[in-house]
PDB file of C-alpha atoms in Angstrom:
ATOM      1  CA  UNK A   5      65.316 -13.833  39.153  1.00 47.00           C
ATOM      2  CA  UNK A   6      65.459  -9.941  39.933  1.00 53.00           C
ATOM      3  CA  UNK A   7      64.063  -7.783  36.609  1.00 54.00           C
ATOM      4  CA  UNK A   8      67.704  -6.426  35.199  1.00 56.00           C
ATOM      5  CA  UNK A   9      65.386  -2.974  34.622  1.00 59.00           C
ATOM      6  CA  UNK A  10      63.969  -3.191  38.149  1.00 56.00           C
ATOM      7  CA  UNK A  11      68.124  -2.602  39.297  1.00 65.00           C
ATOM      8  CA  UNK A  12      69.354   0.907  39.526  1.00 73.00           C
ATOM      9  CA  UNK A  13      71.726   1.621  36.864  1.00 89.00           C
ATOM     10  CA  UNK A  14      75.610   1.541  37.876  1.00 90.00           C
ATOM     11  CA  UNK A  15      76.051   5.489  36.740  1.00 92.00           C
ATOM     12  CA  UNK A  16      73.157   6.051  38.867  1.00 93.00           C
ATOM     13  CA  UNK A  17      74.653   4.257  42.282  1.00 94.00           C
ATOM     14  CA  UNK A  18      78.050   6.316  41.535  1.00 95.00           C
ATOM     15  CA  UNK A  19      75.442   9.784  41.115  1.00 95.00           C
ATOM     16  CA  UNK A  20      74.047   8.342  44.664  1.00 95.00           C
ATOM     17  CA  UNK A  21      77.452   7.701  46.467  1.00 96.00           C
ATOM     18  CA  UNK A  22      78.709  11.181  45.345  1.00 96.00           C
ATOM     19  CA  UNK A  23      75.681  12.547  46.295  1.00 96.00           C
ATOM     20  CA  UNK A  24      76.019  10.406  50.072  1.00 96.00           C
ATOM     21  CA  UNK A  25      79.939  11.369  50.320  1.00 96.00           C
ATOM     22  CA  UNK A  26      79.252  14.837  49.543  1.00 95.00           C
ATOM     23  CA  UNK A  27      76.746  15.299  52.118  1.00 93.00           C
ATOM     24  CA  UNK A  28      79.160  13.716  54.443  1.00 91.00           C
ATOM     25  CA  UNK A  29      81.669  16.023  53.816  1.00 91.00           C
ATOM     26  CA  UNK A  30      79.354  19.273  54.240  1.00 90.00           C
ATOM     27  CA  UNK A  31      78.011  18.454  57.068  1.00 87.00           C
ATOM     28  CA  UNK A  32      81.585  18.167  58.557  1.00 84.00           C
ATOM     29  CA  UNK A  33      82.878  21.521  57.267  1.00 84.00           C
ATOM     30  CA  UNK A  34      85.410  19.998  54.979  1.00 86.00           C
ATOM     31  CA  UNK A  35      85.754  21.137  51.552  1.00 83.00           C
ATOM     32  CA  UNK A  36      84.338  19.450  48.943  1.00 84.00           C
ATOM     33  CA  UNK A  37      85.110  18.399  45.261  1.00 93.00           C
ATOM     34  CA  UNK A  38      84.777  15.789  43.004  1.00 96.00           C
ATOM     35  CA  UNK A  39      88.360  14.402  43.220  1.00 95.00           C
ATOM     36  CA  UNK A  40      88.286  14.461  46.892  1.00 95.00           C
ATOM     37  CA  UNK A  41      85.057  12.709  46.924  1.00 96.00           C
ATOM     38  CA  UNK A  42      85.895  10.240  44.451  1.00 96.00           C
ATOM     39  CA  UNK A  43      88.943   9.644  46.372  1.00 96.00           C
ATOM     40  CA  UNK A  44      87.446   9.057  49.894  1.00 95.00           C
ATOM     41  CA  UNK A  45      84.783   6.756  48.394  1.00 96.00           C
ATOM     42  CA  UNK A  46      87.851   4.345  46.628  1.00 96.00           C
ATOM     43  CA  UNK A  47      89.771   4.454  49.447  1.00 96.00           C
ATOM     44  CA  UNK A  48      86.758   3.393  51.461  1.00 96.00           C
ATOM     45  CA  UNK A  49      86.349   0.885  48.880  1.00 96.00           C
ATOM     46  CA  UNK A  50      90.131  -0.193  48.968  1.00 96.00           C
ATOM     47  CA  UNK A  51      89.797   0.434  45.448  1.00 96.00           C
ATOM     48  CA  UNK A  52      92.414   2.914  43.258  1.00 96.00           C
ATOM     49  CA  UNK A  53      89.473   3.650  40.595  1.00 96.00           C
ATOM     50  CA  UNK A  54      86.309   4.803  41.647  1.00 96.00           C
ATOM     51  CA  UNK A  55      85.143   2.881  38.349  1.00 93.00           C
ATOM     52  CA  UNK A  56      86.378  -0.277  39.623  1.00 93.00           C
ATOM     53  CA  UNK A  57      84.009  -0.439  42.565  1.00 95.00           C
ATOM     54  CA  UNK A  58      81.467  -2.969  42.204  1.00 93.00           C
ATOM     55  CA  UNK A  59      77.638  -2.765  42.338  1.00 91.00           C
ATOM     56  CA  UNK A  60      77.260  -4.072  45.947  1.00 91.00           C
ATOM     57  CA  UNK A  61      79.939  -2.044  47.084  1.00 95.00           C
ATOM     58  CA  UNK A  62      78.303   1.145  46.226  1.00 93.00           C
ATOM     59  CA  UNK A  63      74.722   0.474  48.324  1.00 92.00           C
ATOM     60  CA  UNK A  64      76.931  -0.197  51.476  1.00 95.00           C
ATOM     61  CA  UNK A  65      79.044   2.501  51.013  1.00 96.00           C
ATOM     62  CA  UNK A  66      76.283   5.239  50.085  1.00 96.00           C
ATOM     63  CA  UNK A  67      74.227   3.937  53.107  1.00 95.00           C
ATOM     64  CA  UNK A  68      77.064   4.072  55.246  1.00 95.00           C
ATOM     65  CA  UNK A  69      78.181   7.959  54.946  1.00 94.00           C
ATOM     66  CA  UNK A  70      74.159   8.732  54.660  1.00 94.00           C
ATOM     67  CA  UNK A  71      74.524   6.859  58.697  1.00 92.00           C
ATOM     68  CA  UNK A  72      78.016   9.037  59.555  1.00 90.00           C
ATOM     69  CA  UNK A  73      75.590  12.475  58.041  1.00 88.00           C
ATOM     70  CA  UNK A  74      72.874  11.495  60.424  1.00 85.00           C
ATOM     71  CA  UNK A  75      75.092  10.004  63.327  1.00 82.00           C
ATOM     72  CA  UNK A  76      77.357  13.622  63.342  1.00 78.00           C
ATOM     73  CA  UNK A  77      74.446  16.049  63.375  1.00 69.00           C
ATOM     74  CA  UNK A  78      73.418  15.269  67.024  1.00 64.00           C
ATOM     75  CA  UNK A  79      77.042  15.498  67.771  1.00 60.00           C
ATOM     76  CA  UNK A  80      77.250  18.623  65.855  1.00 58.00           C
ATOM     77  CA  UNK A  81      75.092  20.815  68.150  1.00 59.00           C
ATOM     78  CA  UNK A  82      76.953  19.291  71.729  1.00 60.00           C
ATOM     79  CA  UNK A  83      80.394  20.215  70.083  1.00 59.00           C
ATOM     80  CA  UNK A  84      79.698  23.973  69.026  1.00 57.00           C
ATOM     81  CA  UNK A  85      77.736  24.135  72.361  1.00 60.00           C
ATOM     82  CA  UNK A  86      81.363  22.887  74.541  1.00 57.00           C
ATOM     83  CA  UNK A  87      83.126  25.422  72.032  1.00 53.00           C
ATOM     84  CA  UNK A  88      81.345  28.332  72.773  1.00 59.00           C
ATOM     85  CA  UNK A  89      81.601  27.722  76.621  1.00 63.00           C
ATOM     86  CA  UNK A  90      85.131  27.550  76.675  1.00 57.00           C
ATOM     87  CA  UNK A  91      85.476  30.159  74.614  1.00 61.00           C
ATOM     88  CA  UNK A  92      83.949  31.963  76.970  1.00 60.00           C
ATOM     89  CA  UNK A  93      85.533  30.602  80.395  1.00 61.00           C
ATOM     90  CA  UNK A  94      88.934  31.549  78.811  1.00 53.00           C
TER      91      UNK A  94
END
């Protein structure tokens, strides 16, 4: 059996997947607030209370925007990059 201490505590997984959905949001240029974030992370959850989403659900969801963070910054650079040169060509 897993020590009960050893597991992060559930206020600390919500801190995390704030913290994950946040970043997610910043690093697309959307704005950010704790409603909307609370609200993307439950309806990623298919859940209508953030409160309601279990333990489990929390460590995939957190490591999945932390992914979408790392997976858009690459992208990030090629889009500005197309941007500026058709800004300029027009």
């Amino acid at each position: 059996l897993q020590d009960v201490k050893a597991r992060p505590a559930l206020d600390q997984l919500r801190k995390r997947l704030i913290a994950a959905v946040g970043g997610w949001l910043r690093v697309t240029g959307r704005t950010e607030g704790i409603d909307m974030i609370k609200a993307i992370a439950c309806r990623a959850a298919r859940r209508e209370n953030f409160n309601e989403i279990p333990r489990e659900q929390h460590n995939n969801l957190h490591y999945a925007f932390r992914r979408m963070q790392k997976d858009f910054k690459p992208v990030e650079g090629d889009a500005k990059d197309d941007l500026r040169t058709m800004t300029f060509q027009n």
